[in-house]
Amino acid sequence: MDGALVPDPRGRLPGRGAWVHPATGCLDRAERRSAFPRALRVPGPLPVTAVRSYLDGISAATAADPAGGQQEGAGTVPVPSVTEDKVDPS
């Protein structure tokens, strides 16, 4: 799909990619700041319709299952632990 953003939750599609938190607020901010064209090194704005639909689906699934029965890795972005020590002790 040339010229449009598509969700790739498994990270398997070829080409350059960009990360965004699985929240529509983060998508809105990235769109407002023109972060996707900059990150993907393409000119002009990119339609985010497919990504927004995907995030809306994640939100709906989370709302339908408030107990958090979501499978590990589904709709999440891996981030390092905040408590992880980053200083080399030597």
PDB file of C-alpha atoms in Angstrom:
ATOM      1  CA  MET A   1       0.000   0.000   0.000  1.00  0.00           C
ATOM      2  CA  ASP A   2       1.991   2.987  -1.257  1.00  0.00           C
ATOM      3  CA  GLY A   3       1.338   6.409   0.231  1.00  0.00           C
ATOM      4  CA  ALA A   4      -0.735   5.262   3.213  1.00  0.00           C
ATOM      5  CA  LEU A   5       0.056   4.105   6.717  1.00  0.00           C
ATOM      6  CA  VAL A   6      -0.932   0.556   7.593  1.00  0.00           C
ATOM      7  CA  PRO A   7      -0.791  -1.112  11.003  1.00  0.00           C
ATOM      8  CA  ASP A   8       1.844  -3.818  11.358  1.00  0.00           C
ATOM      9  CA  PRO A   9       1.432  -5.147  14.906  1.00  0.00           C
ATOM     10  CA  ARG A  10       3.717  -8.124  14.248  1.00  0.00           C
ATOM     11  CA  GLY A  11       6.451  -6.007  12.637  1.00  0.00           C
ATOM     12  CA  ARG A  12       6.684  -8.230   9.575  1.00  0.00           C
ATOM     13  CA  LEU A  13       5.947  -5.899   6.664  1.00  0.00           C
ATOM     14  CA  PRO A  14       8.910  -4.862   4.505  1.00  0.00           C
ATOM     15  CA  GLY A  15      10.178  -1.303   4.435  1.00  0.00           C
ATOM     16  CA  ARG A  16      10.615   1.476   6.900  1.00  0.00           C
ATOM     17  CA  GLY A  17       8.356   1.634   9.956  1.00  0.00           C
ATOM     18  CA  ALA A  18       7.350   4.019  12.727  1.00  0.00           C
ATOM     19  CA  TRP A  19       6.211   3.286  16.276  1.00  0.00           C
ATOM     20  CA  VAL A  20       3.245   4.872  18.010  1.00  0.00           C
ATOM     21  CA  HIS A  21       1.653   4.039  21.355  1.00  0.00           C
ATOM     22  CA  PRO A  22      -1.582   2.090  20.958  1.00  0.00           C
ATOM     23  CA  ALA A  23      -3.697   5.105  21.935  1.00  0.00           C
ATOM     24  CA  THR A  24      -5.666   7.420  19.670  1.00  0.00           C
ATOM     25  CA  GLY A  25      -4.344  10.441  21.593  1.00  0.00           C
ATOM     26  CA  CYS A  26      -0.778   9.524  20.625  1.00  0.00           C
ATOM     27  CA  LEU A  27      -1.850   9.007  17.022  1.00  0.00           C
ATOM     28  CA  ASP A  28      -3.553  12.417  17.026  1.00  0.00           C
ATOM     29  CA  ARG A  29      -0.420  14.098  18.355  1.00  0.00           C
ATOM     30  CA  ALA A  30       1.855  12.313  15.856  1.00  0.00           C
ATOM     31  CA  GLU A  31      -0.452  13.352  13.022  1.00  0.00           C
ATOM     32  CA  ARG A  32      -0.605  16.972  14.241  1.00  0.00           C
ATOM     33  CA  ARG A  33       3.200  17.152  14.476  1.00  0.00           C
ATOM     34  CA  SER A  34       3.728  15.533  11.026  1.00  0.00           C
ATOM     35  CA  ALA A  35       5.784  12.819  12.712  1.00  0.00           C
ATOM     36  CA  PHE A  36       4.988  10.054  10.231  1.00  0.00           C
ATOM     37  CA  PRO A  37       6.275  11.730   7.053  1.00  0.00           C
ATOM     38  CA  ARG A  38       9.411  12.737   8.945  1.00  0.00           C
ATOM     39  CA  ALA A  39      10.003   9.265  10.419  1.00  0.00           C
ATOM     40  CA  LEU A  40       9.289   7.507   7.141  1.00  0.00           C
ATOM     41  CA  ARG A  41      11.203  10.063   5.078  1.00  0.00           C
ATOM     42  CA  VAL A  42       8.402  10.787   2.637  1.00  0.00           C
ATOM     43  CA  PRO A  43       7.042  14.139   1.437  1.00  0.00           C
ATOM     44  CA  GLY A  44       3.606  15.393   2.381  1.00  0.00           C
ATOM     45  CA  PRO A  45       0.954  14.172   4.814  1.00  0.00           C
ATOM     46  CA  LEU A  46       0.000  10.511   5.049  1.00  0.00           C
ATOM     47  CA  PRO A  47      -3.529   9.206   5.641  1.00  0.00           C
ATOM     48  CA  VAL A  48      -3.822   7.484   9.016  1.00  0.00           C
ATOM     49  CA  THR A  49      -7.289   5.970   8.487  1.00  0.00           C
ATOM     50  CA  ALA A  50      -6.164   2.326   8.650  1.00  0.00           C
ATOM     51  CA  VAL A  51      -4.065   2.889  11.786  1.00  0.00           C
ATOM     52  CA  ARG A  52      -6.911   4.785  13.478  1.00  0.00           C
ATOM     53  CA  SER A  53      -9.344   1.934  12.682  1.00  0.00           C
ATOM     54  CA  TYR A  54      -6.877  -0.580  14.112  1.00  0.00           C
ATOM     55  CA  LEU A  55      -6.436   1.439  17.328  1.00  0.00           C
ATOM     56  CA  ASP A  56     -10.203   1.867  17.650  1.00  0.00           C
ATOM     57  CA  GLY A  57     -10.520  -1.928  17.401  1.00  0.00           C
ATOM     58  CA  ILE A  58      -7.963  -2.384  20.170  1.00  0.00           C
ATOM     59  CA  SER A  59      -9.827   0.126  22.348  1.00  0.00           C
ATOM     60  CA  ALA A  60     -13.137  -1.636  21.723  1.00  0.00           C
ATOM     61  CA  ALA A  61     -11.637  -5.031  22.572  1.00  0.00           C
ATOM     62  CA  THR A  62     -10.127  -3.663  25.791  1.00  0.00           C
ATOM     63  CA  ALA A  63     -13.447  -2.043  26.767  1.00  0.00           C
ATOM     64  CA  ALA A  64     -15.311  -5.306  26.091  1.00  0.00           C
ATOM     65  CA  ASP A  65     -12.915  -7.235  28.357  1.00  0.00           C
ATOM     66  CA  PRO A  66     -12.143  -4.984  31.351  1.00  0.00           C
ATOM     67  CA  ALA A  67     -10.522  -7.916  33.194  1.00  0.00           C
ATOM     68  CA  GLY A  68      -7.554  -7.568  30.827  1.00  0.00           C
ATOM     69  CA  GLY A  69      -7.885 -10.910  29.076  1.00  0.00           C
ATOM     70  CA  GLN A  70      -5.840  -9.594  26.166  1.00  0.00           C
ATOM     71  CA  GLN A  71      -3.090 -11.891  24.949  1.00  0.00           C
ATOM     72  CA  GLU A  72       0.471 -10.848  25.657  1.00  0.00           C
ATOM     73  CA  GLY A  73       1.868  -8.739  22.854  1.00  0.00           C
ATOM     74  CA  ALA A  74      -1.496  -8.015  21.259  1.00  0.00           C
ATOM     75  CA  GLY A  75      -1.632  -4.280  20.649  1.00  0.00           C
ATOM     76  CA  THR A  76       1.282  -3.467  22.907  1.00  0.00           C
ATOM     77  CA  VAL A  77       4.545  -1.715  22.244  1.00  0.00           C
ATOM     78  CA  PRO A  78       7.547  -3.140  24.086  1.00  0.00           C
ATOM     79  CA  VAL A  79       9.292  -0.560  26.267  1.00  0.00           C
ATOM     80  CA  PRO A  80      12.203  -0.957  28.687  1.00  0.00           C
ATOM     81  CA  SER A  81      11.373  -1.177  32.353  1.00  0.00           C
ATOM     82  CA  VAL A  82      11.491   2.121  34.225  1.00  0.00           C
ATOM     83  CA  THR A  83      13.228   0.462  37.168  1.00  0.00           C
ATOM     84  CA  GLU A  84      15.959  -1.002  34.986  1.00  0.00           C
ATOM     85  CA  ASP A  85      19.406   0.274  35.962  1.00  0.00           C
ATOM     86  CA  LYS A  86      21.062   1.938  32.950  1.00  0.00           C
ATOM     87  CA  VAL A  87      24.339   2.927  34.633  1.00  0.00           C
ATOM     88  CA  ASP A  88      27.470   0.799  34.098  1.00  0.00           C
ATOM     89  CA  PRO A  89      28.847   0.066  37.606  1.00  0.00           C
ATOM     90  CA  SER A  90      32.491  -0.246  36.431  1.00  0.00           C
TER      91      SER A  90
END
